[in-house]
PDB file of C-alpha atoms in Angstrom:
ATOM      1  CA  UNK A   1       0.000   0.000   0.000  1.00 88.00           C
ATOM      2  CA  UNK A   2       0.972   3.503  -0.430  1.00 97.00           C
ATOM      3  CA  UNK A   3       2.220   6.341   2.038  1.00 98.00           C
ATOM      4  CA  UNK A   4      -0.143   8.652   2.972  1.00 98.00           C
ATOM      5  CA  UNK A   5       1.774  11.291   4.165  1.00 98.00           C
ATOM      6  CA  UNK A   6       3.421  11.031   1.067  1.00 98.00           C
ATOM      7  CA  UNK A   7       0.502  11.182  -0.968  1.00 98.00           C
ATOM      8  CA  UNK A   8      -0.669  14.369   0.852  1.00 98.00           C
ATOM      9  CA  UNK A   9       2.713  16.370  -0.281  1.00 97.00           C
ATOM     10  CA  UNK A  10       1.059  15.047  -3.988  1.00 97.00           C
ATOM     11  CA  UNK A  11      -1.995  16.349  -3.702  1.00 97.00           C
ATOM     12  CA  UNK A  12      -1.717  19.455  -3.328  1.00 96.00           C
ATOM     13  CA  UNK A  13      -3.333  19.860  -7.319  1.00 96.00           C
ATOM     14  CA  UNK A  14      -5.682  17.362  -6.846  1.00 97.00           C
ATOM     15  CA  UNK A  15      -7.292  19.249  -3.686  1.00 96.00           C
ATOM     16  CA  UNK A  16      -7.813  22.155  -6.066  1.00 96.00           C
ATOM     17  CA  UNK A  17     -10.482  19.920  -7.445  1.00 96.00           C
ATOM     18  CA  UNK A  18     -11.283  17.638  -4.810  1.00 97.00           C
ATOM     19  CA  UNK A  19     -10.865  19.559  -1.918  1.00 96.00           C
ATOM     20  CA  UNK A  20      -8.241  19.558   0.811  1.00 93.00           C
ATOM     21  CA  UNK A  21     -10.277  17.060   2.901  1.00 97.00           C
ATOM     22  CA  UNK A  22     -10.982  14.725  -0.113  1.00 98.00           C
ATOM     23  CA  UNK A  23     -14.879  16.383  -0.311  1.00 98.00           C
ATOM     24  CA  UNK A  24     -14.986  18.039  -4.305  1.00 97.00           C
ATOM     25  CA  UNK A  25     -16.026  21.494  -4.900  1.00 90.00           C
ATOM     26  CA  UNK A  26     -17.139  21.303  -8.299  1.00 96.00           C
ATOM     27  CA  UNK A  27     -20.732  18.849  -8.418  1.00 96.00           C
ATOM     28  CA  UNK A  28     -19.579  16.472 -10.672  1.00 96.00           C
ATOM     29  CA  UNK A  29     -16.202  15.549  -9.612  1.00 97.00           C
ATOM     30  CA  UNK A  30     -16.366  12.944  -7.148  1.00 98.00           C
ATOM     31  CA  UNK A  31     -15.521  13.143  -3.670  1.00 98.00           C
ATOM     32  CA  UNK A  32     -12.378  11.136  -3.083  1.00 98.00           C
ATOM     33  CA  UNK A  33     -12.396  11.030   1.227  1.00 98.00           C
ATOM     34  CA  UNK A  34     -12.879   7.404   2.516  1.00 98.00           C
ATOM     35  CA  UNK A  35     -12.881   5.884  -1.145  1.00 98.00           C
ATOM     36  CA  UNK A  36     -11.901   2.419  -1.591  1.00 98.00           C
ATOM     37  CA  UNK A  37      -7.921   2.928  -1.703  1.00 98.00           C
ATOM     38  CA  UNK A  38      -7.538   0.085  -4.837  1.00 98.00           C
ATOM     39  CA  UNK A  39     -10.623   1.886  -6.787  1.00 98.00           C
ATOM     40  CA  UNK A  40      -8.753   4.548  -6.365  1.00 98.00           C
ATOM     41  CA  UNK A  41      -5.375   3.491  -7.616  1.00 98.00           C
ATOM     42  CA  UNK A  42      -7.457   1.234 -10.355  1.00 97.00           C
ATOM     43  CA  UNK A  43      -9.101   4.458 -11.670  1.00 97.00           C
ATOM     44  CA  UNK A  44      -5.936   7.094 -11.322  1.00 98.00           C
ATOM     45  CA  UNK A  45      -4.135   4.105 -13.026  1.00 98.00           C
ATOM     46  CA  UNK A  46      -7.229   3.638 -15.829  1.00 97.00           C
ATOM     47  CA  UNK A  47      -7.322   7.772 -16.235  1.00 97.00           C
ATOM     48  CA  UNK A  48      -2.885   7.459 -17.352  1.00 98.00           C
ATOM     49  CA  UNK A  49      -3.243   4.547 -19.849  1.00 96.00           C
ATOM     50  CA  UNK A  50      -5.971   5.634 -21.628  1.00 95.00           C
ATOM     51  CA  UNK A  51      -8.747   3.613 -20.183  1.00 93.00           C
ATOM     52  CA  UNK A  52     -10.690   6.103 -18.847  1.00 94.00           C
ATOM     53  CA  UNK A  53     -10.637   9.503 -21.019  1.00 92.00           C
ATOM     54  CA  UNK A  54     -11.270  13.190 -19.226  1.00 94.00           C
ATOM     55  CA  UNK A  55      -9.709  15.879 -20.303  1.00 95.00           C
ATOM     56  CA  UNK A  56      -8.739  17.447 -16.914  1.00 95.00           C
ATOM     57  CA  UNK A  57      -8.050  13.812 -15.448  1.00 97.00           C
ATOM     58  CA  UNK A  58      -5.489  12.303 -18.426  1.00 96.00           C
ATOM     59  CA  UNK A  59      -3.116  14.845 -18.153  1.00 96.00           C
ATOM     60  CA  UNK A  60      -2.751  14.765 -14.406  1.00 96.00           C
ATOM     61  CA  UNK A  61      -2.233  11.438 -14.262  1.00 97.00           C
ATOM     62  CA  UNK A  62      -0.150  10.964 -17.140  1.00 97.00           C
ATOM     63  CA  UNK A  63       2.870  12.546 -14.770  1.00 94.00           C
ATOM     64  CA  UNK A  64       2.097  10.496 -12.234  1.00 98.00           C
ATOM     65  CA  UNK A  65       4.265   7.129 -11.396  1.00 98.00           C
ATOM     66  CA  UNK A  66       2.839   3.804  -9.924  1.00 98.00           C
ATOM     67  CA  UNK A  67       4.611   4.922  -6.698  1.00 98.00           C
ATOM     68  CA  UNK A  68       2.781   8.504  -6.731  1.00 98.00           C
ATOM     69  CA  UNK A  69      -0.522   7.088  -7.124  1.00 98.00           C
ATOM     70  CA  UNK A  70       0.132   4.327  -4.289  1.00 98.00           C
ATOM     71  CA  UNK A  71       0.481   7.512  -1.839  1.00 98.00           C
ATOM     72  CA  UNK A  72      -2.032   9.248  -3.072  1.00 98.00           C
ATOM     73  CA  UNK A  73      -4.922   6.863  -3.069  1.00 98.00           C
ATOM     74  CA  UNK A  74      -3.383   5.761   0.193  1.00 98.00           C
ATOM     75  CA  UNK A  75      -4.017   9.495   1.213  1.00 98.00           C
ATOM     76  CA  UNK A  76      -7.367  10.351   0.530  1.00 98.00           C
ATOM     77  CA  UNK A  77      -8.647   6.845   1.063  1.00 98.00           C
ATOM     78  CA  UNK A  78      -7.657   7.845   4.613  1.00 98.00           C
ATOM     79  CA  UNK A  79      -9.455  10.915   4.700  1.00 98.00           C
ATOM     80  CA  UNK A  80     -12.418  10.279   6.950  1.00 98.00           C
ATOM     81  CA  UNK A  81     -15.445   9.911   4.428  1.00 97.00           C
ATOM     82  CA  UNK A  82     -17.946  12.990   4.440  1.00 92.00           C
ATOM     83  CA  UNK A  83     -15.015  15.675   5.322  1.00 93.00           C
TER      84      UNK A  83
ATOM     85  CA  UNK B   1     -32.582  15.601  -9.360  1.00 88.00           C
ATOM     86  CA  UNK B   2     -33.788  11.932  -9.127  1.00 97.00           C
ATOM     87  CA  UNK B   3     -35.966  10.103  -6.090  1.00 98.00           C
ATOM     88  CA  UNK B   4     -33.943   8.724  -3.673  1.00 98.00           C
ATOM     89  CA  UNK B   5     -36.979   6.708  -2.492  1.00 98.00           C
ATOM     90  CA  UNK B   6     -37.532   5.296  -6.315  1.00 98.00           C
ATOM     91  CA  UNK B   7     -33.708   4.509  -6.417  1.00 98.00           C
ATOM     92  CA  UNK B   8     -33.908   2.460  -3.163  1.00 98.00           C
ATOM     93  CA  UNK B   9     -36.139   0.090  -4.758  1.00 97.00           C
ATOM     94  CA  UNK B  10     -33.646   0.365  -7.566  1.00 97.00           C
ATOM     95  CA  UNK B  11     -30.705  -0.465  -5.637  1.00 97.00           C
ATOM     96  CA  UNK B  12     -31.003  -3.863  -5.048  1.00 96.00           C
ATOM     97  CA  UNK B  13     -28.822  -5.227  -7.425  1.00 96.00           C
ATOM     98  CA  UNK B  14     -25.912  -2.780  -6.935  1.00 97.00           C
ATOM     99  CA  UNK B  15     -26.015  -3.021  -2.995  1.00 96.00           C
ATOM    100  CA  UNK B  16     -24.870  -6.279  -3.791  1.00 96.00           C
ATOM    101  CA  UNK B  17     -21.475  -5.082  -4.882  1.00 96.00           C
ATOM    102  CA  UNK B  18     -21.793  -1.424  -3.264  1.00 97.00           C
ATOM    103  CA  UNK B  19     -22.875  -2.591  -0.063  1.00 96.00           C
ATOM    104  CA  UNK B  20     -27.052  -1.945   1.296  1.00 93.00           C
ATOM    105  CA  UNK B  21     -25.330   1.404   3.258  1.00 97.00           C
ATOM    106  CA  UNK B  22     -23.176   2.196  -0.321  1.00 98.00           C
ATOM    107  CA  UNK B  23     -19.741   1.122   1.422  1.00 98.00           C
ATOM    108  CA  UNK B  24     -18.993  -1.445  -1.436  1.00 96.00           C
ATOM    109  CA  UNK B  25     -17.774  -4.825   0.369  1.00 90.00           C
ATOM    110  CA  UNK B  26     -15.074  -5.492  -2.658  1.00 96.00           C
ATOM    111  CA  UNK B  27     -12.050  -3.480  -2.096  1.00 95.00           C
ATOM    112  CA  UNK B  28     -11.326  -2.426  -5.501  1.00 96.00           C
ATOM    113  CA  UNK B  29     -15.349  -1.594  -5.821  1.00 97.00           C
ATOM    114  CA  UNK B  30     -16.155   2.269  -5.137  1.00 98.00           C
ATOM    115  CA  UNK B  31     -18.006   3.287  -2.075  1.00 98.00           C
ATOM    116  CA  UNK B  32     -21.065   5.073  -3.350  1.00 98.00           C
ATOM    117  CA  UNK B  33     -22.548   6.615   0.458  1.00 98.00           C
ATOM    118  CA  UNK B  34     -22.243  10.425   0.157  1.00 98.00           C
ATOM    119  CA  UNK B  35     -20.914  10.135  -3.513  1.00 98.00           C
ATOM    120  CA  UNK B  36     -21.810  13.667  -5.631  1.00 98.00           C
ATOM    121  CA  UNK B  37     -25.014  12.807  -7.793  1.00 98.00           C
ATOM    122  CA  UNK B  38     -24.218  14.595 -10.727  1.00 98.00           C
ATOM    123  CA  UNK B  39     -20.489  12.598 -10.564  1.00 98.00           C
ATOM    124  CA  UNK B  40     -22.407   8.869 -10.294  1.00 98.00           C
ATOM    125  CA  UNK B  41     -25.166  10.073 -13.188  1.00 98.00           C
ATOM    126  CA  UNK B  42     -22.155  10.596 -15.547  1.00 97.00           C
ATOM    127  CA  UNK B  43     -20.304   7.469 -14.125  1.00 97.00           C
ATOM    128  CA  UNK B  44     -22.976   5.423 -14.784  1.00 98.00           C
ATOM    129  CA  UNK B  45     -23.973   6.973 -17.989  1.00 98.00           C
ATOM    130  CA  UNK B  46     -20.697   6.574 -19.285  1.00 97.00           C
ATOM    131  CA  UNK B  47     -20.806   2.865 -18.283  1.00 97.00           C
ATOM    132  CA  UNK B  48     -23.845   2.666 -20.547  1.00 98.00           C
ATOM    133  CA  UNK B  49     -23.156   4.493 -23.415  1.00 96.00           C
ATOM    134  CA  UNK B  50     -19.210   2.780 -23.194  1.00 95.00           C
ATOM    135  CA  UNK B  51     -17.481   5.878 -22.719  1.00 93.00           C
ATOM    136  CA  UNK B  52     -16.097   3.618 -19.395  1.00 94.00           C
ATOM    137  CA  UNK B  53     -15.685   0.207 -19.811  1.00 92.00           C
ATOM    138  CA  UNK B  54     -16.061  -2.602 -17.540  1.00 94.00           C
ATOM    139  CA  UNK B  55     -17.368  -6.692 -17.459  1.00 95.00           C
ATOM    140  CA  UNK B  56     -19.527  -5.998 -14.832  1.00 95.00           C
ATOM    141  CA  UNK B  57     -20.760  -2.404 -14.899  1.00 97.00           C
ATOM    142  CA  UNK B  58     -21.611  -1.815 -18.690  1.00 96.00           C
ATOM    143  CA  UNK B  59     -24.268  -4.698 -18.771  1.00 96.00           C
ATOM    144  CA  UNK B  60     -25.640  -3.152 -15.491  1.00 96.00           C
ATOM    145  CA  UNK B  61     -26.143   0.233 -16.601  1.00 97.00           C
ATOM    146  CA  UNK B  62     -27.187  -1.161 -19.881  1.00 97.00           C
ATOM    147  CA  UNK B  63     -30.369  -1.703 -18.903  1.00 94.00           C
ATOM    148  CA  UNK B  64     -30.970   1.515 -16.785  1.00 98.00           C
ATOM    149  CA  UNK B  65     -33.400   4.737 -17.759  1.00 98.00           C
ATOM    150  CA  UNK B  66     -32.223   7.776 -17.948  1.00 98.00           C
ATOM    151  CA  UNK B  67     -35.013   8.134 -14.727  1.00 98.00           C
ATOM    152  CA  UNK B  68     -33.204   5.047 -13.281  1.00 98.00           C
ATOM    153  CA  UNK B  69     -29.566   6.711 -13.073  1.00 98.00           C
ATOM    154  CA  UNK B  70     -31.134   9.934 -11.500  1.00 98.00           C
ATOM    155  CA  UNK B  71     -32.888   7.887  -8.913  1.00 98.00           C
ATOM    156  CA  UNK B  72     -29.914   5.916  -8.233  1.00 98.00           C
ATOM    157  CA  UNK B  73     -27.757   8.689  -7.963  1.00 98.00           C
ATOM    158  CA  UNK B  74     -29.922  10.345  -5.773  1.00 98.00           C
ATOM    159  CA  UNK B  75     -30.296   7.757  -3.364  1.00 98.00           C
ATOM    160  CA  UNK B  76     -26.741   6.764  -3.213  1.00 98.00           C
ATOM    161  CA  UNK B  77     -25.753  10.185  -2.592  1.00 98.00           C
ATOM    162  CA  UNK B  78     -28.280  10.430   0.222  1.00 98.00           C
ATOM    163  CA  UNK B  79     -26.653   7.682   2.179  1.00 98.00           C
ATOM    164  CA  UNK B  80     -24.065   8.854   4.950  1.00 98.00           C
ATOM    165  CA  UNK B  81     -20.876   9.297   3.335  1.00 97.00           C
ATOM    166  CA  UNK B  82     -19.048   6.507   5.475  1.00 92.00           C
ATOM    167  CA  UNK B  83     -21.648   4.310   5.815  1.00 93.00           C
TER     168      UNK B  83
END
């Protein structure tokens, strides 16, 4: 699994999105706080190769390695769910 | 927005995978409690009209209304994020 704290010192452009405390500003971006850390890594992961296609999403996790997105679904899947 | 009450009766078959509270049981399954409605009506529409692909989900939303996803949306969102 990944490091949270680690994945926090990542997510600093993510929380623009999906808030600081893993609970999204913007209606239809999901909240991220309490997901399912392996959704989470399945979905970052689907988002770089192609599998899943959004124009915000591809590009921010095309920079991303295996090891990035470890921490950071390890971080906001320990975010407590509902902020 | 959709009827949480009419998605309940919905729900059946997803609560299966997603858990009866929406805290899905399968680790690499999303929670859907507290979810953003607007984010699971475009997940699941994206399921159906293959935009996202998966074995399990596409046949699923397949066979879902337009009415259906609101409904389902809106009762999964209802649920307390967390379960």
């Amino acid at each position: 699994a990944g490091d949270p704290a680690k994945g926090k010192a990542k997510a600093t452009t993510c929380a623009a999105c999906h808030g600081a405390n893993g609970i999204s500003m913007i209606p239809n971006y999901p909240n991220l706080a309490g997901q399912k850390e392996l959704y989470l890594v399945d979905a970052i992961k689907a988002y770089r190769d192609g599998t899943r296609k959004n124009p915000v999403m591809s590009p921010m996790a095309a920079a991303l390695s295996d090891e990035d997105i470890a921490n950071l679904a390890a971080y906001f899947s320990s975010l407590p769910a509902g902020g």
